Short mmCIF file of C-alpha atoms in Angstrom, two decimals:
data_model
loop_
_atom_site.label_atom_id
_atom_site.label_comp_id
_atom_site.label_asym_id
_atom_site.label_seq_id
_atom_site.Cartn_x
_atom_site.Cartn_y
_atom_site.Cartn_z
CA UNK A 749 12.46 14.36 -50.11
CA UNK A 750 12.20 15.60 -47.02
CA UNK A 751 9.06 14.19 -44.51
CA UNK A 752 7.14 15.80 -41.62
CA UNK A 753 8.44 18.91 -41.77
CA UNK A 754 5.55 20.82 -40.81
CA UNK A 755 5.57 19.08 -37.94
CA UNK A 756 7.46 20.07 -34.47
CA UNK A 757 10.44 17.83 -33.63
CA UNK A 758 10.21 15.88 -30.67
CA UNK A 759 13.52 14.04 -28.47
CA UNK A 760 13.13 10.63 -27.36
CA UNK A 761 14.99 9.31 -24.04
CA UNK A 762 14.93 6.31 -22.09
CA UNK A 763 15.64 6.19 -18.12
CA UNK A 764 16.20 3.14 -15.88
CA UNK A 765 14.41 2.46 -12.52
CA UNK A 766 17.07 -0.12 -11.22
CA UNK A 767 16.08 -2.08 -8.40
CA UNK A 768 18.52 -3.79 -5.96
CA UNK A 769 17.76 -5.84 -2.21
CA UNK A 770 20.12 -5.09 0.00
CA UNK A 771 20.22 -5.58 4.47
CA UNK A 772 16.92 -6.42 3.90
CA UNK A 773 15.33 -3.44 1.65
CA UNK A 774 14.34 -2.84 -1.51
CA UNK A 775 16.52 0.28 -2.90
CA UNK A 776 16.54 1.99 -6.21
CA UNK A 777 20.18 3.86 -7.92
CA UNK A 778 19.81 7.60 -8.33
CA UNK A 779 22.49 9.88 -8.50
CA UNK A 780 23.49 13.64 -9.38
CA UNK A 781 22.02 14.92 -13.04
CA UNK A 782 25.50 15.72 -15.40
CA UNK A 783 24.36 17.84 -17.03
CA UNK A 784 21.36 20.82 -18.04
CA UNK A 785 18.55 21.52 -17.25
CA UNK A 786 18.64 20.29 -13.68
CA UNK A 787 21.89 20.21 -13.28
CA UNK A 788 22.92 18.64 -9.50
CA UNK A 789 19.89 17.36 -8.98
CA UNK A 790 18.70 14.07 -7.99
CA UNK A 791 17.52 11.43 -10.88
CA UNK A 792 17.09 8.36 -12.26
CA UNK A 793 20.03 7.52 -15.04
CA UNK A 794 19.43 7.50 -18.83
CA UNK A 795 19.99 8.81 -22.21
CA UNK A 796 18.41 9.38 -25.64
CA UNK A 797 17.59 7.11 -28.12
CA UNK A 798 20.00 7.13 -31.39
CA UNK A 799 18.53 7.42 -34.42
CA UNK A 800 19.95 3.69 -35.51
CA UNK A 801 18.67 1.89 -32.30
CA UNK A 802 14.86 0.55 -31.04
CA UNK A 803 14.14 1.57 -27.26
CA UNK A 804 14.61 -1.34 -26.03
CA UNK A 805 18.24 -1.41 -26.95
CA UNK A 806 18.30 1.94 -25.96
CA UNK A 807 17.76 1.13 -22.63
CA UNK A 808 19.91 -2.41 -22.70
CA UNK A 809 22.82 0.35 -23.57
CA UNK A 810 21.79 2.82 -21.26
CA UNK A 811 21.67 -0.21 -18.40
CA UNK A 812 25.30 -1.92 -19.39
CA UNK A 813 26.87 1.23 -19.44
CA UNK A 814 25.67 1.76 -16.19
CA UNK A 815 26.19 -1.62 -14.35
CA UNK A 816 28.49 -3.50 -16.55
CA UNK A 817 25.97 -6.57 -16.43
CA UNK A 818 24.35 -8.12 -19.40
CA UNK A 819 20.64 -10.21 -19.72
CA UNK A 820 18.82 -8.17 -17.01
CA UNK A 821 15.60 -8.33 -16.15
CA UNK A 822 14.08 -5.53 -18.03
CA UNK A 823 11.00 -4.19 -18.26
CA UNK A 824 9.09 -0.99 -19.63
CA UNK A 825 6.86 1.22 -17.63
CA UNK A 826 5.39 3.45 -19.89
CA UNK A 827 5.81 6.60 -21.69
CA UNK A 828 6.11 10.00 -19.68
CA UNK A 829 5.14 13.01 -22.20
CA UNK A 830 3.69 15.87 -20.44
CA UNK A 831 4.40 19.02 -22.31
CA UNK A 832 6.32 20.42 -19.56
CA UNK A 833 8.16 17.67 -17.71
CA UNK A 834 11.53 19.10 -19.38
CA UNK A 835 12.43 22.38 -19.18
CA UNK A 836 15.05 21.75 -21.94
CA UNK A 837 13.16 20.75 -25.22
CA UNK A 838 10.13 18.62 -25.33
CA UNK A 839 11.08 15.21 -24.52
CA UNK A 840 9.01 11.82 -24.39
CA UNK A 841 10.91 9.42 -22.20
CA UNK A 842 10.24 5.52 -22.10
CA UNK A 843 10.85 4.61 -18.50
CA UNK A 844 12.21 0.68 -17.91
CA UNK A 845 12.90 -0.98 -14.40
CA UNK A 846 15.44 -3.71 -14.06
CA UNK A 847 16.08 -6.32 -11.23
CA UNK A 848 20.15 -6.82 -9.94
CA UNK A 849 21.95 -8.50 -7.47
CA UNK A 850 23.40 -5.70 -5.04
CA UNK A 851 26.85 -7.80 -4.99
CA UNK A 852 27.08 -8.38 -8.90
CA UNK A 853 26.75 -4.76 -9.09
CA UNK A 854 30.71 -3.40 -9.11
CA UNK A 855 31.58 -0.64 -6.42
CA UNK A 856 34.11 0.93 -8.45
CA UNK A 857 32.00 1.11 -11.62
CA UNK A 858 28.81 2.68 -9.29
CA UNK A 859 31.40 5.21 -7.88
CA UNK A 860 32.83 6.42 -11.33
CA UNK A 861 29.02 6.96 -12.19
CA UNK A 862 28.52 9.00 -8.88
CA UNK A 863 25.48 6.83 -8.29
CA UNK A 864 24.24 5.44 -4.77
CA UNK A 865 21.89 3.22 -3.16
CA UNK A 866 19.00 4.36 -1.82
CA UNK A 867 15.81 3.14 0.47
CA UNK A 868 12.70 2.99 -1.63
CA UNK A 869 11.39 4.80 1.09
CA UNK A 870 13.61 6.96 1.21
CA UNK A 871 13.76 8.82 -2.55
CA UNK A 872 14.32 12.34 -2.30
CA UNK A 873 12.76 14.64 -4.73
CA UNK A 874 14.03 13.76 -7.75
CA UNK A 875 14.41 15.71 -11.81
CA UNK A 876 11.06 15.99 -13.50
CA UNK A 877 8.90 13.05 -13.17
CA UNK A 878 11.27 10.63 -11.75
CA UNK A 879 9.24 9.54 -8.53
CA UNK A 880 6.13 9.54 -10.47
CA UNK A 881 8.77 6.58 -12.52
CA UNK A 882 9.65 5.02 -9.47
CA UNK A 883 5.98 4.65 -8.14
CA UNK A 884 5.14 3.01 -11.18
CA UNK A 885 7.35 0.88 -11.40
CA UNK A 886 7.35 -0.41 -8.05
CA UNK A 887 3.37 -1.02 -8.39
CA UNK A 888 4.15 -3.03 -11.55
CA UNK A 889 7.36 -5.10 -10.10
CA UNK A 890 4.65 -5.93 -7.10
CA UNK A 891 2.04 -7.45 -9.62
CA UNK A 892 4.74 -9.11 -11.44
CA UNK A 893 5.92 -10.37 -8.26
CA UNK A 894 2.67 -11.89 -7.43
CA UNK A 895 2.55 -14.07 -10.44
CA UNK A 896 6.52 -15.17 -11.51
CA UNK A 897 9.28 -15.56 -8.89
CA UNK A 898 10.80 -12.93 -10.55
CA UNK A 899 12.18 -12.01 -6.78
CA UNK A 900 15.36 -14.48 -7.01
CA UNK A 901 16.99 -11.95 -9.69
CA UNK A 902 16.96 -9.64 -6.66
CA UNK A 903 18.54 -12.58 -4.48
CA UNK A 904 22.18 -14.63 -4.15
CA UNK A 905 22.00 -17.96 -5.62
CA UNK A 906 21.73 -19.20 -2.19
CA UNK A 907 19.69 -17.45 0.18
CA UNK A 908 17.52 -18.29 3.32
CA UNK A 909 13.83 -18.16 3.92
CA UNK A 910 14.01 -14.75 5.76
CA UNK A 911 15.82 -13.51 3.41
CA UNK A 912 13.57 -14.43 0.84
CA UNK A 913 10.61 -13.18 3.01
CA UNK A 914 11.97 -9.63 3.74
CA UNK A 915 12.47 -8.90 -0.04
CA UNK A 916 8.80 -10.07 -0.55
CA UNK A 917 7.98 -7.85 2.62
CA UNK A 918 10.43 -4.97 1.53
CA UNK A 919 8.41 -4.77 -2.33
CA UNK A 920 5.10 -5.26 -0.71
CA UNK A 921 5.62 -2.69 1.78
CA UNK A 922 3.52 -5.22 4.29
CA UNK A 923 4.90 -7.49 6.54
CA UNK A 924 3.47 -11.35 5.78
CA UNK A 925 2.92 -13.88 8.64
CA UNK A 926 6.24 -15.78 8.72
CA UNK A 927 4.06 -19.12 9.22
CA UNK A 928 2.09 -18.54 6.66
CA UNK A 929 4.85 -17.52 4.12
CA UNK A 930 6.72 -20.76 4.57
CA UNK A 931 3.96 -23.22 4.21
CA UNK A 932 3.84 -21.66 0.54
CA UNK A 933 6.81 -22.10 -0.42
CA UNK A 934 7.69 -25.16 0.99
CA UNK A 935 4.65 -26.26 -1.24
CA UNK A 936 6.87 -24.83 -4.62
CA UNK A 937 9.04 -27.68 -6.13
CA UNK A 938 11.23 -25.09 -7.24
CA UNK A 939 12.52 -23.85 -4.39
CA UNK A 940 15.42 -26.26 -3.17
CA UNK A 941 16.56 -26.82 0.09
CA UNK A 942 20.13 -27.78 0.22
CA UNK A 943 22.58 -28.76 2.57
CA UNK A 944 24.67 -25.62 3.22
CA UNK A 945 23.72 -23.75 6.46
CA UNK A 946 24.05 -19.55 6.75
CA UNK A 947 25.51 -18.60 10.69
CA UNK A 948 26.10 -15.26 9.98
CA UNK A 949 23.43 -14.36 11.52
CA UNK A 950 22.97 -16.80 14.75
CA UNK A 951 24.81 -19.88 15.94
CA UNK A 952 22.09 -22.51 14.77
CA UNK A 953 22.08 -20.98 11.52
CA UNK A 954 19.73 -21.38 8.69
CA UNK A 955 19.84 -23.38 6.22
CA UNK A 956 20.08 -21.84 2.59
CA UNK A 957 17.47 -22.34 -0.39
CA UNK A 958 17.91 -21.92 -3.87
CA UNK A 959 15.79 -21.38 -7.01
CA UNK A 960 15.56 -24.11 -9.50
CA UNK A 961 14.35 -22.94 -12.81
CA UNK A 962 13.74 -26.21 -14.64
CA UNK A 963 11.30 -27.51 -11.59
CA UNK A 964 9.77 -23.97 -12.29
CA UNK A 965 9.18 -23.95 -16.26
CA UNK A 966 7.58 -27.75 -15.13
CA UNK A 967 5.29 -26.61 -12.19
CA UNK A 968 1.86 -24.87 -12.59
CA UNK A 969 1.24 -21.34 -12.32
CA UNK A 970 3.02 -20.04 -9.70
CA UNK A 971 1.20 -17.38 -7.58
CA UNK A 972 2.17 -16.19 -4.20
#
């Protein structure tokens, strides 16, 4: 028996803001659209959903195939279903954003995808409702930000204070008061100091931090 056939068919996609901090900005991958409509244009990267699969492992596939990496830091958006956001067929699409380490990320694999780095403040016009995506996103990974140190998924294992405070600064889009910053988060047990010292940057150097997540799940609420 056949169900919901008087009823118009409607395609189901997933597409994946991915965030990366790199020299001290927050950037998102975009690249050239394969394929039609839109063909050449600038977008975000995804696919549809198979019929045997839940969204969410739609976009876990969609986001290995694309980076290679496994157990990111995934989150969805929302659903974007105007009538006319595709000129192809009418598609729904559940947007996600995920959080990587620039340098896990390999060249060779973002090259093969023709995908590139780019300033959040920087996104060209992209396919359809892509910006209106990004925005989103962006406003949620800020609130998120605000209440888990979800930041250090952005981060090296080891990374110094400034570092730290430009990614805050770079998702924010507002600079913080550097004295102000550090009295915080010298206050958080789980943010360890340690020994090594970063000079790539002066000859005094800095000394580098890292994140300690057992400290964390023992703390109380974090907010920053």
């Amino acid at each position: 028996m056949t169900y919901y056939s008087q009823h118009a068919k409607v395609w189901l996609s997933v597409d994946c803001i991915i965030f990366g901090f790199d020299e001290g900005k927050l950037k998102v991958l975009i690249g050239k659209r394969q394929m039609d409509p839109g063909r050449g244009e600038w977008s975000l990267y995804g696919g549809f959903v198979a019929s045997d699969e839940s969204v969410d492992d739609a976009a876990a596939r969609t986001l290995n195939e694309l980076t290679g990496l496994r157990h990111l830091f995934m989150r969805q958006v929302g659903a974007f279903g105007n009538v006319d956001r595709d000129p192809g067929e009418r598609v729904v699409s559940i947007a996600y954003y995920a959080l990587i380490n620039v340098k896990d990320y390999d060249e060779e694999l973002r090259l093969s995808h023709g995908l590139k780095w780019v300033d959040i403040n920087e996104i060209p016009q992209l396919y359809s409702d892509h910006n209106e995506m990004i925005r989103k996103a962006r406003k949620m990974m800020q609130q998120k930000l605000a209440q888990e140190p979800v930041g250090f998924r952005l981060l090296p294992t080891l990374f110094t204070l400034t570092q730290l405070q430009h990614l805050y600064e770079a998702v924010n889009g507002a600079e913080l008061d550097k004295r102000n910053f550090r009295k915080r988060i010298k206050e958080m047990d789980f943010i360890e100091k340690t020994e090594l010292v970063d000079k790539t940057s002066s000859k005094r150097g800095a000394y580098l931090y890292r994140f300690n997540k057992r400290a964390y799940n023992e703390s109380p609420n974090f907010k920053l």
